[in-house]
CSV table of C-alpha atoms in Angstrom, one decimal:
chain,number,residue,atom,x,y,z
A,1,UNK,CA,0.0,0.0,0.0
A,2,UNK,CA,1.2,3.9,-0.7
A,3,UNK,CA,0.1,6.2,2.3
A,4,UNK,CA,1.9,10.0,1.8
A,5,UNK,CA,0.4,13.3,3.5
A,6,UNK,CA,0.7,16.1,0.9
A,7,UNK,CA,2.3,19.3,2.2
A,8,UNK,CA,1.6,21.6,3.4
A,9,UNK,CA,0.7,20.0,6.4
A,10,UNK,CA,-3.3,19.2,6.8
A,11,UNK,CA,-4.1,19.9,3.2
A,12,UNK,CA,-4.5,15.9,1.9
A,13,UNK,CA,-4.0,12.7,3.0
A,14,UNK,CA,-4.7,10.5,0.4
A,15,UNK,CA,-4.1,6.4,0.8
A,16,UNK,CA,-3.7,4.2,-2.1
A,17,UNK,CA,-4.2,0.5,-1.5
A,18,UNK,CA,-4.2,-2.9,-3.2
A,19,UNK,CA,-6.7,-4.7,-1.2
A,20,UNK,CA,-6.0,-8.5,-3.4
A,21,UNK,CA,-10.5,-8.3,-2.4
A,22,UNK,CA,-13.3,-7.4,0.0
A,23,UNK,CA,-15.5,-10.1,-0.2
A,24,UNK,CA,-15.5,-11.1,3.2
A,25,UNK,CA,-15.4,-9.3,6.2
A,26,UNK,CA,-11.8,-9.5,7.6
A,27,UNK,CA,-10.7,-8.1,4.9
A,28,UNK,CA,-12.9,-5.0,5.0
A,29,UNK,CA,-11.9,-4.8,8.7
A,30,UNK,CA,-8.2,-4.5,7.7
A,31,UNK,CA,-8.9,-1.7,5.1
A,32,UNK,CA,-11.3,0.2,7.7
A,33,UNK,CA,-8.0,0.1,10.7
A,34,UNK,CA,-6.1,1.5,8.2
A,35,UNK,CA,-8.7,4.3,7.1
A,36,UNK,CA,-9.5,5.0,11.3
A,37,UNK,CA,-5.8,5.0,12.1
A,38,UNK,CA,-4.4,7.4,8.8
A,39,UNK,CA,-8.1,9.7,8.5
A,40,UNK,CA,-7.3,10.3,4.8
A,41,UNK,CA,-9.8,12.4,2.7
A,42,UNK,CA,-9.1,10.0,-0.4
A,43,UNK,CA,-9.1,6.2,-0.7
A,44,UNK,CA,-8.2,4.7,-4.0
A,45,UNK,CA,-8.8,0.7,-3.8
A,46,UNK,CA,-7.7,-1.4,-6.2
A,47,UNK,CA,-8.4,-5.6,-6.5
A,48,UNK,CA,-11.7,-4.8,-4.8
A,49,UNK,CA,-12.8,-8.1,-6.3
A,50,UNK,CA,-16.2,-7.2,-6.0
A,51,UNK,CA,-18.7,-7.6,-9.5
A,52,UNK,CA,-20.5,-4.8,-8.9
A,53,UNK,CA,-19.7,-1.0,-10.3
A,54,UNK,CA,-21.8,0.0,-6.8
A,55,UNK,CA,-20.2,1.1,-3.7
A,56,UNK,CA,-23.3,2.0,-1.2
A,57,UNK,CA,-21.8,-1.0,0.9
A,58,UNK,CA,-18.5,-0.2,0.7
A,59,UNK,CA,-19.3,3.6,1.4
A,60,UNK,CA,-20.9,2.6,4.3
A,61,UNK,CA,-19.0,0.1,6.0
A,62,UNK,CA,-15.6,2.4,5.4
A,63,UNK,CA,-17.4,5.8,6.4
A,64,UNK,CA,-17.7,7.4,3.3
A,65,UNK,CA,-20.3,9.6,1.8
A,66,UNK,CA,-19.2,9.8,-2.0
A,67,UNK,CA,-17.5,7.4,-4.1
A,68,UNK,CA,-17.5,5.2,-7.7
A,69,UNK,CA,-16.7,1.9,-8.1
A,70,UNK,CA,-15.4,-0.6,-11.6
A,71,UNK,CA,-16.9,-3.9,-11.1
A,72,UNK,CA,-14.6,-6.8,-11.7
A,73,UNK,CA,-14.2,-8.8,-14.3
A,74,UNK,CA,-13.3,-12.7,-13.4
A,75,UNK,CA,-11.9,-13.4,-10.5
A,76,UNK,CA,-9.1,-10.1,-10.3
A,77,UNK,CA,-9.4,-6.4,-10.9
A,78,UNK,CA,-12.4,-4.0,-9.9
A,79,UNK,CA,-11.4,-0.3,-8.7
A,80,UNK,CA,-13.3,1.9,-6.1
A,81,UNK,CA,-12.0,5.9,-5.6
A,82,UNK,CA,-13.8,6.9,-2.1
A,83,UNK,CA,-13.8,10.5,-0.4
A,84,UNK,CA,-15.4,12.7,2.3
A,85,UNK,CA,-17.0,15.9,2.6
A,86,UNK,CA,-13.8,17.9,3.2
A,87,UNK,CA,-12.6,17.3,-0.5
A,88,UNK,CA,-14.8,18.1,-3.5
A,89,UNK,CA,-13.8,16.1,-6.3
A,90,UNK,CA,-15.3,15.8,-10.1
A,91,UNK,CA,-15.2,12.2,-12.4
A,92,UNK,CA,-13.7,12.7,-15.5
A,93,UNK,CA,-13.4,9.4,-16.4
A,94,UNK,CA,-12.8,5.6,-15.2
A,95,UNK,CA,-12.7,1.9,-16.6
A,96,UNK,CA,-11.3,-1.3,-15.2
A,97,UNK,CA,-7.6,0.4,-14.7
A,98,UNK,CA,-7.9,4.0,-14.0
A,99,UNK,CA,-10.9,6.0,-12.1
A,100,UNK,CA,-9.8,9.9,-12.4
A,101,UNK,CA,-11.2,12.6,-10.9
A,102,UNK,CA,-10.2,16.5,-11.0
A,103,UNK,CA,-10.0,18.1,-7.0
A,104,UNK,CA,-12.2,21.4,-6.9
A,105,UNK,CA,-10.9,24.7,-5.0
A,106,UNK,CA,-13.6,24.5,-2.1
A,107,UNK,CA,-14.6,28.2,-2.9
A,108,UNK,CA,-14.2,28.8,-6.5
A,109,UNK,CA,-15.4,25.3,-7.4
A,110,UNK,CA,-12.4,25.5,-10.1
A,111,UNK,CA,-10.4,22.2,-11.2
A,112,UNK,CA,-7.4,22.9,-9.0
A,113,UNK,CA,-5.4,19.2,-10.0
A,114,UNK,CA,-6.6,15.7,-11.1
A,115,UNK,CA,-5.9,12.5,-9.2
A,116,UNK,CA,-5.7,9.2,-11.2
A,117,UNK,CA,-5.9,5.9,-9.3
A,118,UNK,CA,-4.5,3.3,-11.5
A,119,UNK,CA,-4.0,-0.6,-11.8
A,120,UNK,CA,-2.1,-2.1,-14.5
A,121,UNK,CA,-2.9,-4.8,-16.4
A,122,UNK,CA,-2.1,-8.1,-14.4
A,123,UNK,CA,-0.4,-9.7,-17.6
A,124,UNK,CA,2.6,-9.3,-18.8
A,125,UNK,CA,1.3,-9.6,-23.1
A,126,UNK,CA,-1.3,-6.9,-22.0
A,127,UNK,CA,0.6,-4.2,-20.6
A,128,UNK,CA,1.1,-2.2,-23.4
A,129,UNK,CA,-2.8,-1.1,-23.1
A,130,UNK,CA,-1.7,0.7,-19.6
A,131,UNK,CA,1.0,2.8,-20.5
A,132,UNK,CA,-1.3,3.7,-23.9
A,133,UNK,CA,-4.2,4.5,-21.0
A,134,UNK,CA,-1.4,6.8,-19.2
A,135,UNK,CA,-1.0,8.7,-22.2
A,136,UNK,CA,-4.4,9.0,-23.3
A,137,UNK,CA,-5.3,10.3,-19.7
A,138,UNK,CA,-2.1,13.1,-20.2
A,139,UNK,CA,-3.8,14.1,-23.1
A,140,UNK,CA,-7.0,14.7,-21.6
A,141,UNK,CA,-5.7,17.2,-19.2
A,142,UNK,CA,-2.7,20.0,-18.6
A,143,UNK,CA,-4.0,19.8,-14.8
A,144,UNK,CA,-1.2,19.3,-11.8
A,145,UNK,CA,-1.1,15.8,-11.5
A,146,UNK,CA,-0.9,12.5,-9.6
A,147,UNK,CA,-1.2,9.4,-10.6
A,148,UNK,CA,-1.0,6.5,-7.8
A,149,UNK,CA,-2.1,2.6,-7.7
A,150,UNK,CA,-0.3,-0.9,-8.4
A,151,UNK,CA,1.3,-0.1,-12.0
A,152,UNK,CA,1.9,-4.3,-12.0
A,153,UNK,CA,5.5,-3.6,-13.2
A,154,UNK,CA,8.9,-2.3,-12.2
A,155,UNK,CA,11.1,0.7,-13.8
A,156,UNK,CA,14.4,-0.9,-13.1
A,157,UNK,CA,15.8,-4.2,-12.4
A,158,UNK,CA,17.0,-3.2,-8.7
A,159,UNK,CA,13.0,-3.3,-8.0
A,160,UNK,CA,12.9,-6.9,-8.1
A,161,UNK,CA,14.2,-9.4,-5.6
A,162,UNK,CA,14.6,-13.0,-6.4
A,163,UNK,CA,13.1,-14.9,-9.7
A,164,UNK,CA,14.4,-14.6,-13.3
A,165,UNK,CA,16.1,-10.9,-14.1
A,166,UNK,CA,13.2,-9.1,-15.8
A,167,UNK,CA,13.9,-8.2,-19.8
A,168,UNK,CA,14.5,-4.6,-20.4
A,169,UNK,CA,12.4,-4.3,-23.1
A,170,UNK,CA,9.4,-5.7,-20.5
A,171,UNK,CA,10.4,-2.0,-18.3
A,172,UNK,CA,10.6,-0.2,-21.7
A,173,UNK,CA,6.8,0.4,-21.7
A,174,UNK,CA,6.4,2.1,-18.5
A,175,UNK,CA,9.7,4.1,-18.4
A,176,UNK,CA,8.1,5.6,-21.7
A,177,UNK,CA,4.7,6.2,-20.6
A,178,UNK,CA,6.4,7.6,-17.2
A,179,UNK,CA,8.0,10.4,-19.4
A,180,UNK,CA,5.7,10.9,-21.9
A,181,UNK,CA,3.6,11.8,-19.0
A,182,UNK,CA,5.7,14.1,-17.2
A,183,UNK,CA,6.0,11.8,-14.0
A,184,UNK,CA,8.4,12.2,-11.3
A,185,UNK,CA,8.5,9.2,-8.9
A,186,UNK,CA,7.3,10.6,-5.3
A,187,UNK,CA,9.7,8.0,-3.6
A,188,UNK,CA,8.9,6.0,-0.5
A,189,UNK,CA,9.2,5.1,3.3
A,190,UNK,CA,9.4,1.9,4.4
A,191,UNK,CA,10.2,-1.5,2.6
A,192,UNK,CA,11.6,-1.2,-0.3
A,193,UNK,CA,8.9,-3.6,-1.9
A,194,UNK,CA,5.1,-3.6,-2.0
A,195,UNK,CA,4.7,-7.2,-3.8
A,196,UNK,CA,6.0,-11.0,-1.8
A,197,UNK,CA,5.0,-14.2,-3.3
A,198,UNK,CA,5.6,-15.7,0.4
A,199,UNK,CA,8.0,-18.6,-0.5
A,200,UNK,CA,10.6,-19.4,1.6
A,201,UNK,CA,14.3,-19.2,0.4
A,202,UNK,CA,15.1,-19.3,-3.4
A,203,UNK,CA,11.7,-19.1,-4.7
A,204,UNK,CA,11.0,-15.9,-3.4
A,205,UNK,CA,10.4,-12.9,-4.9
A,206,UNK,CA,9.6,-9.7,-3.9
A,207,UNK,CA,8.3,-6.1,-6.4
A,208,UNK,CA,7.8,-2.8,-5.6
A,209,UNK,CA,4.5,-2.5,-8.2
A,210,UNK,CA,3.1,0.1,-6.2
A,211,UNK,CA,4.2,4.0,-6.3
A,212,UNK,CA,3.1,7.5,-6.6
A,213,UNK,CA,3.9,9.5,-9.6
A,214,UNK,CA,3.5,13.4,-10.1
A,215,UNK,CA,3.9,16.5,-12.8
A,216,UNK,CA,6.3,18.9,-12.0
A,217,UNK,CA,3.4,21.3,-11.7
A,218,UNK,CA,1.9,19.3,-9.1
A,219,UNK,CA,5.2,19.3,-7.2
A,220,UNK,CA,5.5,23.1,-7.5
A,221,UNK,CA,1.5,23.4,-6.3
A,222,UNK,CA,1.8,21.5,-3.1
């Protein structure tokens, strides 16, 4: 999971979270602790795992009065972008890897910067459709911007521990979308890597998939 406060102090607290599904209620207990102990104003969810586009329930059990939802489709993906009555936000536009949404000035009502919540494609043949969605979404907008979620793959080797030494051409995809888009990586605290397959010795691995990215001119806003 990605939690980072945006500064100046008290203006956002967003978290970003790959839940792996919320169909039972353990799960949605885990998600709510984190929510209770953090008090951010935006939740992005991805792997909700839930076949519905609807989030009344989820709204409700995590506290939330406004939020959309992406249904999933089999037995992975679905997307759910949640917020409170401190932040006004605006859809622009969502499918099964990306829910965006432009943040409002609370007194003009202008679009002040956009938040994307993304989720890239799970396999590895079909990856090329999220860094074309990354670009399409850039040139829907010359807002400030940030774009956070589980990208599902690496920008450099040194993000991978363990299992066979990923091809460079494989990387090649995002590191363009990345600049095409303007991105800076927002860093981290913490482990070094949000993915474990949880086998012991030689066969495990471990990827940092998850990450914020912003525009410059979102840097220079906040």
């Amino acid at each position: 999971d990605i939690r980072f406060s945006l500064s100046p102090p008290g203006t956002m607290k967003i978290l970003c979270l790959n839940c792996r599904g919320l169909g039972q209620p353990e799960a949605v207990g885990e998600v709510r602790s984190l929510i209770q102990l953090h008090r951010p104003m935006l939740v992005f969810l991805s792997e909700t795992r839930l076949f519905y586009d609807g989030v009344d329930v989820l709204k409700r059990s995590l506290g939330f009065p406004n939020g959309v939802g992406m249904g999933s489709f089999g037995r992975g993906g679905g997307l759910a972008l949640l917020w409170n009555r401190e932040v006004d936000v605006k859809l622009q536009s969502y499918d099964k890897l990306h829910i965006d949404v432009a943040v409002l000035d609370p007194d003009t009502k202008e679009e002040r910067w956009r938040l994307t919540g993304f989720y890239g494609e799970s396999k590895r043949e079909l990856r090329f459709r999220s860094w074309d969605c990354l670009k399409m979404l850039k040139s829907k907008s010359n807002l400030p911007w940030l774009c956070a979620g589980d990208f599902n793959e690496i920008l450099d080797a040194s993000k991978q521990f363990g299992g066979q030494v990923r091809a460079e051409r494989q990387m090649d995809g995002f590191r363009g979308a990345v600049s095409d888009c303007g991105f800076t990586d927002l860093g981290f605290i913490g482990l070094p890597y949000t993915w474990d397959n949880k086998q012991q010795g030689r066969h495990n691995i471990k990827v940092r998939l998850d990450r914020g990215l912003a525009t410059q001119d979102f840097l220079d806003l906040f």
